[in-house]
PDB file of C-alpha atoms in Angstrom:
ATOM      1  CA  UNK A   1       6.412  -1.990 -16.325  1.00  0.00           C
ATOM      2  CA  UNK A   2      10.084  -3.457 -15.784  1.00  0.00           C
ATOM      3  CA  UNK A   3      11.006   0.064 -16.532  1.00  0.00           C
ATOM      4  CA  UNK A   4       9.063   1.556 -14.263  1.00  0.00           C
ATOM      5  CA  UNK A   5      10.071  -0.626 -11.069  1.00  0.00           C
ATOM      6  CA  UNK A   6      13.371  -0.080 -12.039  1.00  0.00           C
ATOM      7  CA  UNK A   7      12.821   3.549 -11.808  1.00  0.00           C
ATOM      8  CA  UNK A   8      10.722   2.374  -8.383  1.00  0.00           C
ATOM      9  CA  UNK A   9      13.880   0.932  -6.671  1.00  0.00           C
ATOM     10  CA  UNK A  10      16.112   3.709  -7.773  1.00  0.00           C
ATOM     11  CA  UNK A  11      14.155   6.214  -5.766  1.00  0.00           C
ATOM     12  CA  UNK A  12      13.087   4.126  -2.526  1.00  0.00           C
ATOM     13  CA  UNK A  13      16.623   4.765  -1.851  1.00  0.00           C
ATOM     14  CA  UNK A  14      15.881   8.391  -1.063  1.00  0.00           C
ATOM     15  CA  UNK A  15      12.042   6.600  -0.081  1.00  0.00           C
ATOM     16  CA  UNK A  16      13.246   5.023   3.520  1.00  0.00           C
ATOM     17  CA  UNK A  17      14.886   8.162   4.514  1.00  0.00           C
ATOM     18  CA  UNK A  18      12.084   9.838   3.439  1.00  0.00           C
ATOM     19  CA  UNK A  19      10.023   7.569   6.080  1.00  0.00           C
ATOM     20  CA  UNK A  20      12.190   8.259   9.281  1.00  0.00           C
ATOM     21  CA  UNK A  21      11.042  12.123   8.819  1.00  0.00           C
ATOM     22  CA  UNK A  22       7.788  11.312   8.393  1.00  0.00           C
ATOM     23  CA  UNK A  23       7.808  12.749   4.736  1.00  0.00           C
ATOM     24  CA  UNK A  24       4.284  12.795   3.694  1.00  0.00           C
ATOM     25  CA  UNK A  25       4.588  12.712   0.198  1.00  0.00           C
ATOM     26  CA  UNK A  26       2.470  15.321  -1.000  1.00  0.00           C
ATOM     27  CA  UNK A  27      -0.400  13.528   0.589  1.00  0.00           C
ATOM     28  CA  UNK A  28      -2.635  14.682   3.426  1.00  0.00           C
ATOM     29  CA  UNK A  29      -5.150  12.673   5.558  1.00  0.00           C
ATOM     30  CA  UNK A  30      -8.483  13.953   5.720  1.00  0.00           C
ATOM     31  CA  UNK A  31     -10.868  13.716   9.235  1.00  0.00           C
ATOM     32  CA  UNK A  32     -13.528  15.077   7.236  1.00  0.00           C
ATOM     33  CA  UNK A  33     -15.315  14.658   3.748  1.00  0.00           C
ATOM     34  CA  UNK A  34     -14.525  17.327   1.058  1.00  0.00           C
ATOM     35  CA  UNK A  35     -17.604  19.264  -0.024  1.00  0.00           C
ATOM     36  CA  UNK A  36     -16.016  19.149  -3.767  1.00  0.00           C
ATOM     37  CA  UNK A  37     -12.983  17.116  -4.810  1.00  0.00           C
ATOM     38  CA  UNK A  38      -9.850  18.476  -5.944  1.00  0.00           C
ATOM     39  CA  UNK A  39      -9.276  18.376 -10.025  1.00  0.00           C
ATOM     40  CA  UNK A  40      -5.720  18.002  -9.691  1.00  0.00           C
ATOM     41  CA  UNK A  41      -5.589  15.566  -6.771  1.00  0.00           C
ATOM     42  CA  UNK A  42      -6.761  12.153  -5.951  1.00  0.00           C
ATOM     43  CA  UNK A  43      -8.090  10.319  -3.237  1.00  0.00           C
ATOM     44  CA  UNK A  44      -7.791   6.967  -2.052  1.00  0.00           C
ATOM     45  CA  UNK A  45     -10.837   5.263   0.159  1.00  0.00           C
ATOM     46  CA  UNK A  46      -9.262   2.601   2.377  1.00  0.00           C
ATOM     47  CA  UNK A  47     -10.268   0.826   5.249  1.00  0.00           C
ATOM     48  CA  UNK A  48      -7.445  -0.381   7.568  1.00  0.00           C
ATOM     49  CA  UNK A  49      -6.714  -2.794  10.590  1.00  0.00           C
ATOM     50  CA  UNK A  50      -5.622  -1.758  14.102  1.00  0.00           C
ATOM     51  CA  UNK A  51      -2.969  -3.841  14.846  1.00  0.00           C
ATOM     52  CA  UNK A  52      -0.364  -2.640  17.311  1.00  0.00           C
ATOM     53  CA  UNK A  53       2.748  -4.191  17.996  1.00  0.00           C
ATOM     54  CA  UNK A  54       3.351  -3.242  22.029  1.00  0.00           C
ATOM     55  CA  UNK A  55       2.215   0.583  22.224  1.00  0.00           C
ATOM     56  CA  UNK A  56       2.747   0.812  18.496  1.00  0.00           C
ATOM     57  CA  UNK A  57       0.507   0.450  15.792  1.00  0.00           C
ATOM     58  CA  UNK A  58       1.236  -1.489  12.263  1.00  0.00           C
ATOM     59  CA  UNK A  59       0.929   0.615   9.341  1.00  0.00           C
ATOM     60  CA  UNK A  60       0.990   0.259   5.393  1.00  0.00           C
ATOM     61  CA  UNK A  61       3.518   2.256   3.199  1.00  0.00           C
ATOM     62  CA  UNK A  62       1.703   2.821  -0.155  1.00  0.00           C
ATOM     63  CA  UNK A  63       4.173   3.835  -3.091  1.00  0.00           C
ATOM     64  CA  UNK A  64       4.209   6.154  -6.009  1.00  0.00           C
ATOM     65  CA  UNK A  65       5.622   4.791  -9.163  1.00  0.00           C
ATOM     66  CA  UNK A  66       7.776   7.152 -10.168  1.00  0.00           C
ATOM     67  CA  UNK A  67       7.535   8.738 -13.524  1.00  0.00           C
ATOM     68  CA  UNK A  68      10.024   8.212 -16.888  1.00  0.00           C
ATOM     69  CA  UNK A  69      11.018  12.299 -15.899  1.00  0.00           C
ATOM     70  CA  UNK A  70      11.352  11.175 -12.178  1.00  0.00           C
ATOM     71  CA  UNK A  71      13.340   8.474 -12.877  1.00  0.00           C
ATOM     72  CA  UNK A  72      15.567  10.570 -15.357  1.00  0.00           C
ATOM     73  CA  UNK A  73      15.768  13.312 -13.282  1.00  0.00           C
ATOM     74  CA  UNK A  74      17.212  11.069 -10.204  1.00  0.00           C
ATOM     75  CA  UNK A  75      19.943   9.796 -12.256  1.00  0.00           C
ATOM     76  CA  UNK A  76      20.923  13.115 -13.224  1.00  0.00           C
ATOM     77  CA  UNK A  77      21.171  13.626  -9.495  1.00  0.00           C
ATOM     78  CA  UNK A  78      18.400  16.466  -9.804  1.00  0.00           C
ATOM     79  CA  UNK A  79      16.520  16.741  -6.194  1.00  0.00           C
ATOM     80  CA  UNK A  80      13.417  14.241  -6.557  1.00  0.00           C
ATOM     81  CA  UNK A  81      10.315  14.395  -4.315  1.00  0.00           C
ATOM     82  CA  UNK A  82       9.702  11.125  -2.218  1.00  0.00           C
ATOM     83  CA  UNK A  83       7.008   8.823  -3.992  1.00  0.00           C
ATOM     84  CA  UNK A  84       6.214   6.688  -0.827  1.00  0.00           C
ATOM     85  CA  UNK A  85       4.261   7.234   3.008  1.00  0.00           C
ATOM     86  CA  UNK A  86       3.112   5.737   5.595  1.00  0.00           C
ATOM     87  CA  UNK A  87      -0.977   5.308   5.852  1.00  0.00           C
ATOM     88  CA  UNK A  88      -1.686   7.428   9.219  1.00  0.00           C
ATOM     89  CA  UNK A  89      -4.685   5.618  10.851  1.00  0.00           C
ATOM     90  CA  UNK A  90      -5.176   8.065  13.419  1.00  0.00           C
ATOM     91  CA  UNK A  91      -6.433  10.424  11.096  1.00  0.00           C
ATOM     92  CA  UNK A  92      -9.559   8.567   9.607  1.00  0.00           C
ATOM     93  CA  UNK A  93     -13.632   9.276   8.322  1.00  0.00           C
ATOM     94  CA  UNK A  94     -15.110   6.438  10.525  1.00  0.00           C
ATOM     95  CA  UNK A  95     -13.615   4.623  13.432  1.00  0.00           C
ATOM     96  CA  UNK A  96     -14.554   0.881  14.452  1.00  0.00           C
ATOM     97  CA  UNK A  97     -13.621  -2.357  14.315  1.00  0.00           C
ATOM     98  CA  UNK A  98     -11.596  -1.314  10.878  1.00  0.00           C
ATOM     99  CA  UNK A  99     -11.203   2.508  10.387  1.00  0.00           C
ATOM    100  CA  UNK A 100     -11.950   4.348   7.341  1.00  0.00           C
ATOM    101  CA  UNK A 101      -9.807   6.253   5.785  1.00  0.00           C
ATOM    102  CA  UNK A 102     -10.008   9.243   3.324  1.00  0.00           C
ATOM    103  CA  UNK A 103      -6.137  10.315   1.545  1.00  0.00           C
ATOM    104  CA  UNK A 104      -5.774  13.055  -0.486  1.00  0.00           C
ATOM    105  CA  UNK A 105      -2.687  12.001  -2.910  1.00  0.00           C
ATOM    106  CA  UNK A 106      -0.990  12.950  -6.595  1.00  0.00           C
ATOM    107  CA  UNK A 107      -2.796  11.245  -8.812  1.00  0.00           C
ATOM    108  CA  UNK A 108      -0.334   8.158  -9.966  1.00  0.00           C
ATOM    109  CA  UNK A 109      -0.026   4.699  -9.943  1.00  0.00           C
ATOM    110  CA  UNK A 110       0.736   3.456  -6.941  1.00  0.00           C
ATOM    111  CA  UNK A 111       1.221  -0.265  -5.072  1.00  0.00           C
ATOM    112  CA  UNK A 112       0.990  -1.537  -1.509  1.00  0.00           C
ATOM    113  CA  UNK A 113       4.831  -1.023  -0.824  1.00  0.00           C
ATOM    114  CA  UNK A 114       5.262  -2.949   2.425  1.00  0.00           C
ATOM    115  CA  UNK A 115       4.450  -2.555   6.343  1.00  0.00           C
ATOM    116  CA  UNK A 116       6.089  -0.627   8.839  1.00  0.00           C
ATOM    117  CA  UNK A 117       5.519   0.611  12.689  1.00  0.00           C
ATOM    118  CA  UNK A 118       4.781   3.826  14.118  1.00  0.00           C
ATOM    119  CA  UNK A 119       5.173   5.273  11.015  1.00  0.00           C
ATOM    120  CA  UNK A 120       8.875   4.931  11.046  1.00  0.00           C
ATOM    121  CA  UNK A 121      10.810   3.365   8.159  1.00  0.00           C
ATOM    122  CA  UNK A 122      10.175   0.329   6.231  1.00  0.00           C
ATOM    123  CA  UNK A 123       9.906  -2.454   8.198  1.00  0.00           C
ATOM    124  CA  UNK A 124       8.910  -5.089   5.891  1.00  0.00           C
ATOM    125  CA  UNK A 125       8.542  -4.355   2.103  1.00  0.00           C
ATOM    126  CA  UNK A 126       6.298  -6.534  -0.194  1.00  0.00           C
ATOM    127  CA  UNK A 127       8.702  -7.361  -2.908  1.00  0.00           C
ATOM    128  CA  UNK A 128       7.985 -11.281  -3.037  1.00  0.00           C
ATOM    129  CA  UNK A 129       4.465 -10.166  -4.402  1.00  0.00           C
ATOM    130  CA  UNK A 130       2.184  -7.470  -4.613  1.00  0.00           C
ATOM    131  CA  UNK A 131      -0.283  -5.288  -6.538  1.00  0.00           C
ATOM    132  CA  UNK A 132      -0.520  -1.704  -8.139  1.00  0.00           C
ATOM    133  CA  UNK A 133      -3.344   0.870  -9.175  1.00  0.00           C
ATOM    134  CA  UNK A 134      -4.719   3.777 -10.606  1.00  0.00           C
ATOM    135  CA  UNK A 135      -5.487   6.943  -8.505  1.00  0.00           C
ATOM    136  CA  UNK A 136      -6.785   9.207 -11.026  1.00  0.00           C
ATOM    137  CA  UNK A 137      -7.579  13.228 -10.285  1.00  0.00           C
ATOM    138  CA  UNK A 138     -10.778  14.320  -9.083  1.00  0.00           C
ATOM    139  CA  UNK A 139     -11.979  10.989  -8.363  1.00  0.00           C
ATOM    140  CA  UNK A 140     -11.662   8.862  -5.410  1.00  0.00           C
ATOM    141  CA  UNK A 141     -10.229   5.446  -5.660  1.00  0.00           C
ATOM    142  CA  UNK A 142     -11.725   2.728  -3.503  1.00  0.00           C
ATOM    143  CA  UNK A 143      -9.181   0.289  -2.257  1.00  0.00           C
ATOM    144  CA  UNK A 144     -11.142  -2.062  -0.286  1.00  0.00           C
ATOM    145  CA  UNK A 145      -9.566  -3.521   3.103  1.00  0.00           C
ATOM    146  CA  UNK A 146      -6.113  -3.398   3.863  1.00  0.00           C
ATOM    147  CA  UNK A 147      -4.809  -6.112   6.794  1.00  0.00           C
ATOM    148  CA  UNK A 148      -1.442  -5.507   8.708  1.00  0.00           C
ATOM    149  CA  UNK A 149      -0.063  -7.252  11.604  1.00  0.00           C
ATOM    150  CA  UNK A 150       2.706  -9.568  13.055  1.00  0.00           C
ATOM    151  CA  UNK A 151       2.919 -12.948  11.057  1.00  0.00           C
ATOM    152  CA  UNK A 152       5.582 -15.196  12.955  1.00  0.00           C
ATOM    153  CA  UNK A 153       2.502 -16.444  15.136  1.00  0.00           C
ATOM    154  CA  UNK A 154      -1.222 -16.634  14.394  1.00  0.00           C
ATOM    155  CA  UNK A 155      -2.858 -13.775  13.730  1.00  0.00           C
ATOM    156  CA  UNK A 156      -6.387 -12.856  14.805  1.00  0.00           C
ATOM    157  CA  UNK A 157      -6.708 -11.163  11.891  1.00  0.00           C
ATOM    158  CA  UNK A 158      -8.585 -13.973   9.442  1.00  0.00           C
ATOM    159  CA  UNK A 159      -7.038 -12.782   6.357  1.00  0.00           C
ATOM    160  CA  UNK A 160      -3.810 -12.755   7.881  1.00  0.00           C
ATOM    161  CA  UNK A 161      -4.239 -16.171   9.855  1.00  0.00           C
ATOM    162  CA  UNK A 162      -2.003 -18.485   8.510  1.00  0.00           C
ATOM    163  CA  UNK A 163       1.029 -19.093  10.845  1.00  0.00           C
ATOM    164  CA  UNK A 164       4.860 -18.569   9.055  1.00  0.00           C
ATOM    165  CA  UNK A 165       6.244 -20.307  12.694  1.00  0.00           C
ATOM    166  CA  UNK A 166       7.838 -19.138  16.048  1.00  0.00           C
ATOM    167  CA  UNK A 167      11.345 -20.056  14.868  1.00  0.00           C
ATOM    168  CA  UNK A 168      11.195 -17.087  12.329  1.00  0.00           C
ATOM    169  CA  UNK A 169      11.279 -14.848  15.107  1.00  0.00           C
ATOM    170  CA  UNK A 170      14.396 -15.340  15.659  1.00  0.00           C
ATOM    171  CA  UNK A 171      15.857 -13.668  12.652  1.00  0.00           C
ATOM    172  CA  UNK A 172      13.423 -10.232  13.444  1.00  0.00           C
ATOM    173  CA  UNK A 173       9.942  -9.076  13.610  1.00  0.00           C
ATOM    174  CA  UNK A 174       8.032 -10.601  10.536  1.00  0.00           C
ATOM    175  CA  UNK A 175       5.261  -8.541   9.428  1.00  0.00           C
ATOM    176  CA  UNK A 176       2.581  -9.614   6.619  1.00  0.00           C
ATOM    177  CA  UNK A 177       0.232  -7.404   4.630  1.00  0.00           C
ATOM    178  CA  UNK A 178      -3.206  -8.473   2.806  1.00  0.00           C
ATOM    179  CA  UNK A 179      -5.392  -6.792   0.796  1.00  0.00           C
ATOM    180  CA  UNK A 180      -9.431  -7.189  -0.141  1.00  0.00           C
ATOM    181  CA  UNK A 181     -10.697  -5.292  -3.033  1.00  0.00           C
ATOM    182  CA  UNK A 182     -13.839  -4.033  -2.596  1.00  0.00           C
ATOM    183  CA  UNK A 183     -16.889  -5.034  -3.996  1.00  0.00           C
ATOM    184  CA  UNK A 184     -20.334  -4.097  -4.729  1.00  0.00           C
ATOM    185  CA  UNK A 185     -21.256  -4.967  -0.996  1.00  0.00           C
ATOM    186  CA  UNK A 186     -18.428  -2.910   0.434  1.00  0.00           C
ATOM    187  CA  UNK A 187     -20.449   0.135   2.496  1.00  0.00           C
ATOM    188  CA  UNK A 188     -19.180   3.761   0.894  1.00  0.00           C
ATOM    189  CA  UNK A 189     -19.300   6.425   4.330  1.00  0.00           C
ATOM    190  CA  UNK A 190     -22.355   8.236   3.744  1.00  0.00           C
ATOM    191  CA  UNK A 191     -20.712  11.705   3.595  1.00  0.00           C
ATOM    192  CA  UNK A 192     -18.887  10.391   0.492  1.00  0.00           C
ATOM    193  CA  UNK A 193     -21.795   9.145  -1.633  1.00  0.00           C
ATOM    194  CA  UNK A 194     -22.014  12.622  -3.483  1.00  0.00           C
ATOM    195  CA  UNK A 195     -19.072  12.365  -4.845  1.00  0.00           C
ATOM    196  CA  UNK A 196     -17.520  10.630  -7.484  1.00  0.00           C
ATOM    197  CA  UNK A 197     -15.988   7.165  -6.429  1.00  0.00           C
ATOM    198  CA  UNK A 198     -14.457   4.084  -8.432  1.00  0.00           C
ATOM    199  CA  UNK A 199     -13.224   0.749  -6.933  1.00  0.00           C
ATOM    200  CA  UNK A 200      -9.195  -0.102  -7.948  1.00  0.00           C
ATOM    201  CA  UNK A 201      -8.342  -1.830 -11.042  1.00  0.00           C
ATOM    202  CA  UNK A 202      -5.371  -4.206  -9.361  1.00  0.00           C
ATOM    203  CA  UNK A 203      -2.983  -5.676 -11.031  1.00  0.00           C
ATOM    204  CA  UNK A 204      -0.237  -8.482  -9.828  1.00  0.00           C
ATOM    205  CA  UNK A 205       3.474  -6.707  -9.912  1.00  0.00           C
ATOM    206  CA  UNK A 206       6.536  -8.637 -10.213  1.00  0.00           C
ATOM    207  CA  UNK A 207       9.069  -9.495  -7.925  1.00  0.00           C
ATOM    208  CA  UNK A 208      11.455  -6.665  -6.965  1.00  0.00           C
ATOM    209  CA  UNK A 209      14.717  -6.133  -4.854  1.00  0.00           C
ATOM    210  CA  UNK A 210      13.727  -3.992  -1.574  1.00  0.00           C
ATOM    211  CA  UNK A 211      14.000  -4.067   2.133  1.00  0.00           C
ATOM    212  CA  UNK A 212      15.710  -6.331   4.505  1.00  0.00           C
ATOM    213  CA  UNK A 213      12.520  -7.978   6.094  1.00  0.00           C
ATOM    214  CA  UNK A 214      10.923  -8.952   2.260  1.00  0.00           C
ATOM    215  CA  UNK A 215       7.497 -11.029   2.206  1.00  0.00           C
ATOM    216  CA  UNK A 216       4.296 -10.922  -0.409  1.00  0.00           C
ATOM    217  CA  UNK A 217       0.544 -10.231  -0.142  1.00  0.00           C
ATOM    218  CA  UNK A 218      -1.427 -12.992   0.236  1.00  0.00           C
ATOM    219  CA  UNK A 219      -3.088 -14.261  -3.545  1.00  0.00           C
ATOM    220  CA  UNK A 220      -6.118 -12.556  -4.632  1.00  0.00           C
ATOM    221  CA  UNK A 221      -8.863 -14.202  -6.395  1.00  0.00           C
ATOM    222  CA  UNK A 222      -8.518 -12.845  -9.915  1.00  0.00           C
ATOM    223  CA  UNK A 223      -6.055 -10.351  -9.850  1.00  0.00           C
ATOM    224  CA  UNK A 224      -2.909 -12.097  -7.608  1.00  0.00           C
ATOM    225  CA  UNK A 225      -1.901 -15.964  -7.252  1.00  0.00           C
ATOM    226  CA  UNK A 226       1.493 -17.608  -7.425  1.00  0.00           C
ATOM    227  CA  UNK A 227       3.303 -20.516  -9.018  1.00  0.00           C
ATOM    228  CA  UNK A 228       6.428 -22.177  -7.890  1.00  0.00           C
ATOM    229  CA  UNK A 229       6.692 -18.989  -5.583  1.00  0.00           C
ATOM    230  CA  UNK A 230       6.513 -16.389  -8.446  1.00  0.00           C
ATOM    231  CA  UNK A 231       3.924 -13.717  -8.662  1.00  0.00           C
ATOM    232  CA  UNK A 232       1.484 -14.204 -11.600  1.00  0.00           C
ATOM    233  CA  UNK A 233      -1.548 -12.960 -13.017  1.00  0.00           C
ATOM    234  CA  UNK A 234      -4.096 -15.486 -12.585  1.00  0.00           C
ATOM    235  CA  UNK A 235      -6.547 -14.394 -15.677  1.00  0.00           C
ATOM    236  CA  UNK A 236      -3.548 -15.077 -17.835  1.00  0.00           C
ATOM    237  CA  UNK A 237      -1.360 -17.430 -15.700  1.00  0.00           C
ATOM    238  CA  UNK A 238       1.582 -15.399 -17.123  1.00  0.00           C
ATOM    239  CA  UNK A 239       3.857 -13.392 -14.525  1.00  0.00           C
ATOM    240  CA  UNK A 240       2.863  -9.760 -14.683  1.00  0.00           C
ATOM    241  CA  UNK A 241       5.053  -7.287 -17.282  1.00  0.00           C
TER     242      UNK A 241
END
């Protein structure tokens, strides 16, 4: 795994460019269910908040880890495709107080890279803390809930609540990020229900280097908690490979 972020910093380099152009990724959001999924694609289930900050809205920037030829191929300076987007939460299944979101992406393992705004580049990245998962092909992956919004003052957002104080503003715009697996009570869109569908399989990732703005997902029972500041799985209390 320390390989593999390794490889993951290397190419968020050409990542954040990658952002400002509004470089998809090889993924594509879907307004409608598929009538048959894709065998060599996968598809991630998500439903987001609606957090703007003025006009704009607050977004997540999911990332691909890259593979061992990825990685090899950007230190021979070989042209590498970008491995990280922004969610677009205009284009979404089901609209209400959270939308629903259907993403057709490369099947991978990917984690919940940071927060950005307008779908511009990386705002804030979640290097402090975060957590990783399996999208495999021809299935859709259920992510859960995924919470974005401004953090240096309460947010109405209950999983995002806590209050990092108005003095931080001064040094920027702090965003924060949270994340809810779903569960066996978590409501699949009825269009979807013919079609094959498995909740993630988090797992805690280490700390990383990454963007300017840095900050970490809140803990998650069973998968994400922290001691003395550093990330750690809490089934094994050990900090994650």
């Amino acid at each position: 795994m320390k390989r593999a972020i390794a490889g993951l910093m290397a190419l968020t380099v050409i990542a954040a460019p990658a952002l400002a152009v509004k470089d998809t990724a090889g993924t594509t959001a879907l307004v409608a269910a598929p009538v048959a999924l894709k065998s060599d694609m996968a598809y991630l289930l998500l439903r987001t908040s609606t957090a703007k900050s003025g006009m704009m809205s607050i977004r997540h920037v999911l990332l691909r880890i890259p593979s061992a030829q990825e990685i090899e191929d950007y230190k021979q300076g070989r042209k590498v495709a970008s491995n990280s987007f922004v969610v677009d939460q205009d284009k979404f299944l089901e609209d209400g107080t959270m939308r629903t979101l259907l993403i057709e992406v490369p099947p991978g393992e990917y984690l919940f890279y940071g927060i950005t705004i307008g779908g511009g580049g990386l705002v804030t990245c979640n290097c402090l803390g975060t957590v990783k998962f399996a999208a495999r092909a021809g299935v859709i992956t259920d992510l859960g809930s995924a919470y974005a919004d401004k953090v240096h003052k309460p947010s109405p957002i209950p999983h995002l609540e806590d209050n990092l104080g108005p003095q931080m503003f001064q040094y920027g715009l702090i965003l924060g990020e949270a994340v809810v697996p779903a569960d066996a009570a978590t409501p699949v869109p009825a269009a979807l229900k013919s079609l094959p569908v498995e909740r993630a399989a988090y797992r805690a990732v280490g700390q990383f280097t990454g963007g300017s703005s840095v900050n970490r997902l809140p803990p998650i029972p069973g998968v994400l908690a922290y001691v003395r500041g550093k990330p750690v799985d809490p089934t094994t209390g050990k900090l994650p490979d």
